[in-house]
PDB file of C-alpha atoms in Angstrom:
ATOM      1  CA  UNK A  79      -4.931 -19.783  26.322  1.00  0.00           C
ATOM      2  CA  UNK A  80      -4.908 -17.727  22.684  1.00  0.00           C
ATOM      3  CA  UNK A  81      -5.771 -14.007  24.683  1.00  0.00           C
ATOM      4  CA  UNK A  82      -3.235 -15.175  28.096  1.00  0.00           C
ATOM      5  CA  UNK A  83      -0.565 -15.813  24.717  1.00  0.00           C
ATOM      6  CA  UNK A  84      -1.304 -12.969  22.708  1.00  0.00           C
ATOM      7  CA  UNK A  85      -1.299 -10.680  26.833  1.00  0.00           C
ATOM      8  CA  UNK A  86       2.456 -12.287  27.184  1.00  0.00           C
ATOM      9  CA  UNK A  87       3.750 -11.548  23.851  1.00  0.00           C
ATOM     10  CA  UNK A  88       2.753  -7.987  23.000  1.00  0.00           C
ATOM     11  CA  UNK A  89       1.208  -6.540  26.147  1.00  0.00           C
ATOM     12  CA  UNK A  90       3.102  -8.056  29.941  1.00  0.00           C
ATOM     13  CA  UNK A  91       5.803  -6.109  31.034  1.00  0.00           C
ATOM     14  CA  UNK A  92       4.985  -2.628  28.776  1.00  0.00           C
ATOM     15  CA  UNK A  93       4.163   0.756  30.140  1.00  0.00           C
ATOM     16  CA  UNK A  94       1.225   2.170  28.428  1.00  0.00           C
ATOM     17  CA  UNK A  95       1.114   5.361  26.749  1.00  0.00           C
ATOM     18  CA  UNK A  96      -2.622   6.153  27.233  1.00  0.00           C
ATOM     19  CA  UNK A  97      -3.666   7.274  30.474  1.00  0.00           C
ATOM     20  CA  UNK A  98      -6.836   5.028  30.089  1.00  0.00           C
ATOM     21  CA  UNK A  99      -6.593   1.572  29.193  1.00  0.00           C
ATOM     22  CA  UNK A 100     -10.056   1.187  28.482  1.00  0.00           C
ATOM     23  CA  UNK A 101     -10.537   0.541  24.705  1.00  0.00           C
ATOM     24  CA  UNK A 102      -6.734   1.141  23.188  1.00  0.00           C
ATOM     25  CA  UNK A 103      -6.506   2.008  19.714  1.00  0.00           C
ATOM     26  CA  UNK A 104      -3.180   1.399  19.797  1.00  0.00           C
ATOM     27  CA  UNK A 105      -2.385   0.092  15.931  1.00  0.00           C
ATOM     28  CA  UNK A 106      -2.249   2.978  13.384  1.00  0.00           C
ATOM     29  CA  UNK A 107      -2.524   2.895   9.817  1.00  0.00           C
ATOM     30  CA  UNK A 108       0.175   4.616   8.035  1.00  0.00           C
ATOM     31  CA  UNK A 109      -1.554   5.864   4.506  1.00  0.00           C
ATOM     32  CA  UNK A 110      -4.785   7.357   6.327  1.00  0.00           C
ATOM     33  CA  UNK A 111      -3.616   7.546  10.050  1.00  0.00           C
ATOM     34  CA  UNK A 112      -6.716   5.742  11.231  1.00  0.00           C
ATOM     35  CA  UNK A 113      -6.300   4.051  14.834  1.00  0.00           C
ATOM     36  CA  UNK A 114      -7.549   0.676  15.406  1.00  0.00           C
ATOM     37  CA  UNK A 115      -7.494  -2.294  18.893  1.00  0.00           C
ATOM     38  CA  UNK A 116      -5.816  -4.995  17.203  1.00  0.00           C
ATOM     39  CA  UNK A 117      -4.259  -5.851  14.007  1.00  0.00           C
ATOM     40  CA  UNK A 118      -7.179  -8.138  12.746  1.00  0.00           C
ATOM     41  CA  UNK A 119      -8.928  -5.042  12.347  1.00  0.00           C
ATOM     42  CA  UNK A 120      -5.961  -2.631  10.935  1.00  0.00           C
ATOM     43  CA  UNK A 121      -5.969  -5.746   8.694  1.00  0.00           C
ATOM     44  CA  UNK A 122      -8.954  -5.512   7.535  1.00  0.00           C
ATOM     45  CA  UNK A 123      -9.082  -2.416   7.455  1.00  0.00           C
ATOM     46  CA  UNK A 124      -5.606  -1.585   4.769  1.00  0.00           C
ATOM     47  CA  UNK A 125      -6.760  -4.355   2.806  1.00  0.00           C
ATOM     48  CA  UNK A 126     -10.843  -3.923   2.217  1.00  0.00           C
ATOM     49  CA  UNK A 127     -11.191  -0.301   3.500  1.00  0.00           C
ATOM     50  CA  UNK A 128      -7.757   2.153   2.556  1.00  0.00           C
ATOM     51  CA  UNK A 129      -8.168   3.838  -0.462  1.00  0.00           C
ATOM     52  CA  UNK A 130     -11.187   2.688  -1.704  1.00  0.00           C
ATOM     53  CA  UNK A 131     -14.431   4.118  -2.422  1.00  0.00           C
ATOM     54  CA  UNK A 132     -17.385   2.515   0.049  1.00  0.00           C
ATOM     55  CA  UNK A 133     -19.648  -0.271  -2.540  1.00  0.00           C
ATOM     56  CA  UNK A 134     -22.549  -0.400  -0.206  1.00  0.00           C
ATOM     57  CA  UNK A 135     -24.828   2.275  -0.956  1.00  0.00           C
ATOM     58  CA  UNK A 136     -28.481   2.742   0.412  1.00  0.00           C
ATOM     59  CA  UNK A 137     -30.804   4.090  -2.371  1.00  0.00           C
ATOM     60  CA  UNK A 138     -33.285   6.321  -0.024  1.00  0.00           C
ATOM     61  CA  UNK A 139     -30.054   8.695   0.997  1.00  0.00           C
ATOM     62  CA  UNK A 140     -26.638   7.923  -0.210  1.00  0.00           C
ATOM     63  CA  UNK A 141     -25.410   6.537   3.060  1.00  0.00           C
ATOM     64  CA  UNK A 142     -22.544   4.676   2.146  1.00  0.00           C
ATOM     65  CA  UNK A 143     -20.349   2.350   4.279  1.00  0.00           C
ATOM     66  CA  UNK A 144     -17.491  -0.976   3.567  1.00  0.00           C
ATOM     67  CA  UNK A 145     -19.586  -3.311   4.981  1.00  0.00           C
ATOM     68  CA  UNK A 146     -23.168  -5.114   3.804  1.00  0.00           C
ATOM     69  CA  UNK A 147     -24.326  -5.206   7.804  1.00  0.00           C
ATOM     70  CA  UNK A 148     -24.009  -2.026   8.689  1.00  0.00           C
ATOM     71  CA  UNK A 149     -26.163  -0.888   5.081  1.00  0.00           C
ATOM     72  CA  UNK A 150     -28.287  -3.558   6.849  1.00  0.00           C
ATOM     73  CA  UNK A 151     -28.990  -1.849   9.748  1.00  0.00           C
ATOM     74  CA  UNK A 152     -29.540   1.604   8.128  1.00  0.00           C
ATOM     75  CA  UNK A 153     -32.185   0.325   6.620  1.00  0.00           C
ATOM     76  CA  UNK A 154     -33.877  -0.594   9.703  1.00  0.00           C
ATOM     77  CA  UNK A 155     -33.583   2.735  11.093  1.00  0.00           C
ATOM     78  CA  UNK A 156     -36.831   4.805  11.290  1.00  0.00           C
ATOM     79  CA  UNK A 157     -36.350   7.434   8.365  1.00  0.00           C
ATOM     80  CA  UNK A 158     -38.308  10.712   7.702  1.00  0.00           C
ATOM     81  CA  UNK A 159     -38.939  11.426   3.646  1.00  0.00           C
ATOM     82  CA  UNK A 160     -38.849  14.941   2.378  1.00  0.00           C
ATOM     83  CA  UNK A 161     -41.688  15.360   0.008  1.00  0.00           C
ATOM     84  CA  UNK A 162     -40.287  17.653  -2.748  1.00  0.00           C
ATOM     85  CA  UNK A 163     -36.717  15.432  -3.390  1.00  0.00           C
ATOM     86  CA  UNK A 164     -37.669  12.005  -1.484  1.00  0.00           C
ATOM     87  CA  UNK A 165     -34.045  12.366   0.747  1.00  0.00           C
ATOM     88  CA  UNK A 166     -34.127  11.008   4.497  1.00  0.00           C
ATOM     89  CA  UNK A 167     -33.546  11.925   7.914  1.00  0.00           C
ATOM     90  CA  UNK A 168     -32.947   9.996  10.913  1.00  0.00           C
ATOM     91  CA  UNK A 169     -35.077  12.881  13.266  1.00  0.00           C
ATOM     92  CA  UNK A 170     -38.232  15.183  12.491  1.00  0.00           C
ATOM     93  CA  UNK A 171     -35.899  18.122  13.054  1.00  0.00           C
ATOM     94  CA  UNK A 172     -33.498  17.459  10.854  1.00  0.00           C
ATOM     95  CA  UNK A 173     -35.926  16.974   8.519  1.00  0.00           C
ATOM     96  CA  UNK A 174     -37.780  20.792   9.307  1.00  0.00           C
ATOM     97  CA  UNK A 175     -34.530  22.390   9.441  1.00  0.00           C
ATOM     98  CA  UNK A 176     -33.781  20.987   5.916  1.00  0.00           C
ATOM     99  CA  UNK A 177     -37.917  21.465   4.626  1.00  0.00           C
ATOM    100  CA  UNK A 178     -36.783  25.131   5.923  1.00  0.00           C
ATOM    101  CA  UNK A 179     -32.801  26.119   4.940  1.00  0.00           C
ATOM    102  CA  UNK A 180     -31.943  23.877   1.958  1.00  0.00           C
ATOM    103  CA  UNK A 181     -34.680  22.137  -0.090  1.00  0.00           C
ATOM    104  CA  UNK A 182     -34.698  23.426  -3.355  1.00  0.00           C
ATOM    105  CA  UNK A 183     -31.867  26.086  -2.573  1.00  0.00           C
ATOM    106  CA  UNK A 184     -27.970  26.149  -3.273  1.00  0.00           C
ATOM    107  CA  UNK A 185     -25.177  25.353  -0.556  1.00  0.00           C
ATOM    108  CA  UNK A 186     -23.412  28.338   0.827  1.00  0.00           C
ATOM    109  CA  UNK A 187     -20.831  26.740   2.483  1.00  0.00           C
ATOM    110  CA  UNK A 188     -18.215  26.246   0.479  1.00  0.00           C
ATOM    111  CA  UNK A 189     -14.035  24.225   0.403  1.00  0.00           C
ATOM    112  CA  UNK A 190     -12.206  27.546  -0.680  1.00  0.00           C
ATOM    113  CA  UNK A 191      -9.583  24.464  -2.215  1.00  0.00           C
ATOM    114  CA  UNK A 192     -11.512  22.250  -4.361  1.00  0.00           C
ATOM    115  CA  UNK A 193     -15.399  22.154  -5.411  1.00  0.00           C
ATOM    116  CA  UNK A 194     -16.899  20.924  -2.489  1.00  0.00           C
ATOM    117  CA  UNK A 195     -20.258  22.718  -1.166  1.00  0.00           C
ATOM    118  CA  UNK A 196     -22.203  22.364   1.543  1.00  0.00           C
ATOM    119  CA  UNK A 197     -25.609  23.639   3.562  1.00  0.00           C
ATOM    120  CA  UNK A 198     -23.717  23.671   7.556  1.00  0.00           C
ATOM    121  CA  UNK A 199     -20.572  24.889   8.789  1.00  0.00           C
ATOM    122  CA  UNK A 200     -20.403  21.535  10.991  1.00  0.00           C
ATOM    123  CA  UNK A 201     -20.479  19.079   7.219  1.00  0.00           C
ATOM    124  CA  UNK A 202     -17.871  22.392   5.847  1.00  0.00           C
ATOM    125  CA  UNK A 203     -15.742  21.293   9.019  1.00  0.00           C
ATOM    126  CA  UNK A 204     -15.635  17.260   8.372  1.00  0.00           C
ATOM    127  CA  UNK A 205     -14.751  17.427   4.793  1.00  0.00           C
ATOM    128  CA  UNK A 206     -12.333  19.652   5.461  1.00  0.00           C
ATOM    129  CA  UNK A 207     -10.629  16.850   8.266  1.00  0.00           C
ATOM    130  CA  UNK A 208     -11.522  13.616   5.576  1.00  0.00           C
ATOM    131  CA  UNK A 209      -9.165  15.072   3.176  1.00  0.00           C
ATOM    132  CA  UNK A 210      -5.924  15.984   2.627  1.00  0.00           C
ATOM    133  CA  UNK A 211      -4.961  19.551   0.243  1.00  0.00           C
ATOM    134  CA  UNK A 212      -1.496  19.360  -2.243  1.00  0.00           C
ATOM    135  CA  UNK A 213       0.026  22.111  -0.682  1.00  0.00           C
ATOM    136  CA  UNK A 214       1.379  23.978  -3.800  1.00  0.00           C
ATOM    137  CA  UNK A 215      -1.784  22.797  -6.772  1.00  0.00           C
ATOM    138  CA  UNK A 216      -4.170  22.738  -3.773  1.00  0.00           C
ATOM    139  CA  UNK A 217      -5.735  19.556  -5.185  1.00  0.00           C
ATOM    140  CA  UNK A 218      -7.711  17.348  -2.575  1.00  0.00           C
ATOM    141  CA  UNK A 219      -6.703  13.476  -2.029  1.00  0.00           C
ATOM    142  CA  UNK A 220      -8.819  11.080  -0.013  1.00  0.00           C
ATOM    143  CA  UNK A 221      -5.849   9.736   1.994  1.00  0.00           C
ATOM    144  CA  UNK A 222      -1.960  10.609   2.567  1.00  0.00           C
ATOM    145  CA  UNK A 223      -0.602   7.808   0.426  1.00  0.00           C
ATOM    146  CA  UNK A 224      -2.630   9.356  -3.223  1.00  0.00           C
ATOM    147  CA  UNK A 225      -1.237  12.841  -1.996  1.00  0.00           C
ATOM    148  CA  UNK A 226       2.299  11.302  -1.422  1.00  0.00           C
ATOM    149  CA  UNK A 227       2.525   9.946  -5.111  1.00  0.00           C
ATOM    150  CA  UNK A 228       0.922  12.701  -6.426  1.00  0.00           C
ATOM    151  CA  UNK A 229       3.643  14.858  -5.660  1.00  0.00           C
ATOM    152  CA  UNK A 230       6.392  12.666  -6.318  1.00  0.00           C
ATOM    153  CA  UNK A 231       4.828  12.045 -10.192  1.00  0.00           C
ATOM    154  CA  UNK A 232       2.573  14.932 -11.168  1.00  0.00           C
ATOM    155  CA  UNK A 233       2.083  18.191  -8.969  1.00  0.00           C
ATOM    156  CA  UNK A 234       4.709  20.460 -10.618  1.00  0.00           C
ATOM    157  CA  UNK A 235       6.773  22.154 -11.548  1.00  0.00           C
ATOM    158  CA  UNK A 236       9.045  22.408  -8.500  1.00  0.00           C
ATOM    159  CA  UNK A 237      12.196  24.879  -8.410  1.00  0.00           C
ATOM    160  CA  UNK A 238      15.435  23.888  -6.843  1.00  0.00           C
ATOM    161  CA  UNK A 239      16.253  25.501  -3.515  1.00  0.00           C
ATOM    162  CA  UNK A 240      19.659  26.343  -4.621  1.00  0.00           C
ATOM    163  CA  UNK A 241      19.728  27.252  -8.290  1.00  0.00           C
ATOM    164  CA  UNK A 242      15.854  27.686  -8.501  1.00  0.00           C
ATOM    165  CA  UNK A 243      15.952  26.051 -11.925  1.00  0.00           C
ATOM    166  CA  UNK A 244      12.300  24.326 -12.373  1.00  0.00           C
ATOM    167  CA  UNK A 245      11.458  20.665 -13.010  1.00  0.00           C
ATOM    168  CA  UNK A 246       7.940  19.314 -13.883  1.00  0.00           C
ATOM    169  CA  UNK A 247       7.396  16.701 -10.574  1.00  0.00           C
ATOM    170  CA  UNK A 248       9.409  16.229  -7.038  1.00  0.00           C
ATOM    171  CA  UNK A 249      10.799  13.174  -8.551  1.00  0.00           C
ATOM    172  CA  UNK A 250      13.252  14.914 -10.840  1.00  0.00           C
ATOM    173  CA  UNK A 251      13.980  17.872  -8.790  1.00  0.00           C
ATOM    174  CA  UNK A 252      15.246  15.240  -6.338  1.00  0.00           C
ATOM    175  CA  UNK A 253      17.246  13.906  -8.698  1.00  0.00           C
ATOM    176  CA  UNK A 254      18.390  17.244  -9.966  1.00  0.00           C
ATOM    177  CA  UNK A 255      19.447  18.239  -6.071  1.00  0.00           C
ATOM    178  CA  UNK A 256      21.187  14.724  -5.035  1.00  0.00           C
ATOM    179  CA  UNK A 257      23.476  14.773  -8.252  1.00  0.00           C
ATOM    180  CA  UNK A 258      23.597  17.243 -10.426  1.00  0.00           C
ATOM    181  CA  UNK A 259      23.178  20.708  -8.423  1.00  0.00           C
ATOM    182  CA  UNK A 260      26.261  23.456  -7.860  1.00  0.00           C
ATOM    183  CA  UNK A 261      28.610  20.591  -8.780  1.00  0.00           C
ATOM    184  CA  UNK A 262      31.446  21.010 -11.662  1.00  0.00           C
ATOM    185  CA  UNK A 263      31.196  19.451 -15.204  1.00  0.00           C
ATOM    186  CA  UNK A 264      33.747  17.513 -14.818  1.00  0.00           C
ATOM    187  CA  UNK A 265      33.553  15.043 -17.984  1.00  0.00           C
ATOM    188  CA  UNK A 266      34.352  16.902 -21.658  1.00  0.00           C
ATOM    189  CA  UNK A 267      33.868  14.946 -24.774  1.00  0.00           C
ATOM    190  CA  UNK A 268      36.488  13.959 -26.838  1.00  0.00           C
ATOM    191  CA  UNK A 269      34.625  14.504 -30.023  1.00  0.00           C
ATOM    192  CA  UNK A 270      33.119  18.266 -29.066  1.00  0.00           C
ATOM    193  CA  UNK A 271      32.865  20.591 -26.692  1.00  0.00           C
ATOM    194  CA  UNK A 272      29.942  19.359 -25.108  1.00  0.00           C
ATOM    195  CA  UNK A 273      30.726  18.609 -20.853  1.00  0.00           C
ATOM    196  CA  UNK A 274      28.448  17.183 -19.122  1.00  0.00           C
ATOM    197  CA  UNK A 275      28.706  16.534 -14.372  1.00  0.00           C
ATOM    198  CA  UNK A 276      27.728  13.031 -14.855  1.00  0.00           C
ATOM    199  CA  UNK A 277      29.785  10.681 -16.456  1.00  0.00           C
ATOM    200  CA  UNK A 278      26.909   8.480 -17.202  1.00  0.00           C
ATOM    201  CA  UNK A 279      25.612  11.663 -19.012  1.00  0.00           C
ATOM    202  CA  UNK A 280      28.639  11.497 -20.962  1.00  0.00           C
ATOM    203  CA  UNK A 281      28.220   8.182 -22.487  1.00  0.00           C
ATOM    204  CA  UNK A 282      24.927   8.456 -23.375  1.00  0.00           C
ATOM    205  CA  UNK A 283      26.236  11.422 -25.480  1.00  0.00           C
ATOM    206  CA  UNK A 284      28.397  10.184 -26.786  1.00  0.00           C
ATOM    207  CA  UNK A 285      26.558   6.828 -28.056  1.00  0.00           C
ATOM    208  CA  UNK A 286      23.649   9.108 -29.618  1.00  0.00           C
ATOM    209  CA  UNK A 287      25.880  11.760 -30.789  1.00  0.00           C
ATOM    210  CA  UNK A 288      28.682   9.771 -32.036  1.00  0.00           C
ATOM    211  CA  UNK A 289      27.653   6.574 -32.068  1.00  0.00           C
ATOM    212  CA  UNK A 290      31.092   6.091 -29.807  1.00  0.00           C
ATOM    213  CA  UNK A 291      30.357   3.102 -27.279  1.00  0.00           C
ATOM    214  CA  UNK A 292      33.121   2.822 -24.298  1.00  0.00           C
ATOM    215  CA  UNK A 293      35.275  -0.464 -24.168  1.00  0.00           C
TER     216      UNK A 293
END
């Protein structure tokens, strides 16, 4: 009955935008763009996972997960350990490749945007897909939300596209761009030659420099 009500409320009569109706992942997280099949999974992801570090970590190989049951399953899988560094692998083939090409050596694949290094090209490709970079300063972030916050508050200096004046961050530049840039200084001080583009700036000036408050 609950499933029927959900179908009537959300799906019935609506045309799917997906070519395949199996395993639809229609619910998108706005912060990291991951998709989920139902609202419950999306909400659990946003509450427990999005933008956070996994808290369950394997003591043998560094595997991390958000859920304790996943870590238990990880421990139950067969493992092949390197006798030198004790790193474990799921398959014997991967262990041999590690011993021949990796163990005791420096990683040869390096991210051009941050300090991340790896032995394998696919590991570098996964890294590039799992992080987002600020195009202005090159710093890396784990999701779009933290990148947007960085651009808004930290990243600078930012130049005004009209007058090329520099500001310490995007917030300050936007304030200048939309409120001041290109405007004439129409508000003049009655006590000195100072002029301002906004009345509020004039009032602040008069109260600080001349101890005068407008009635």
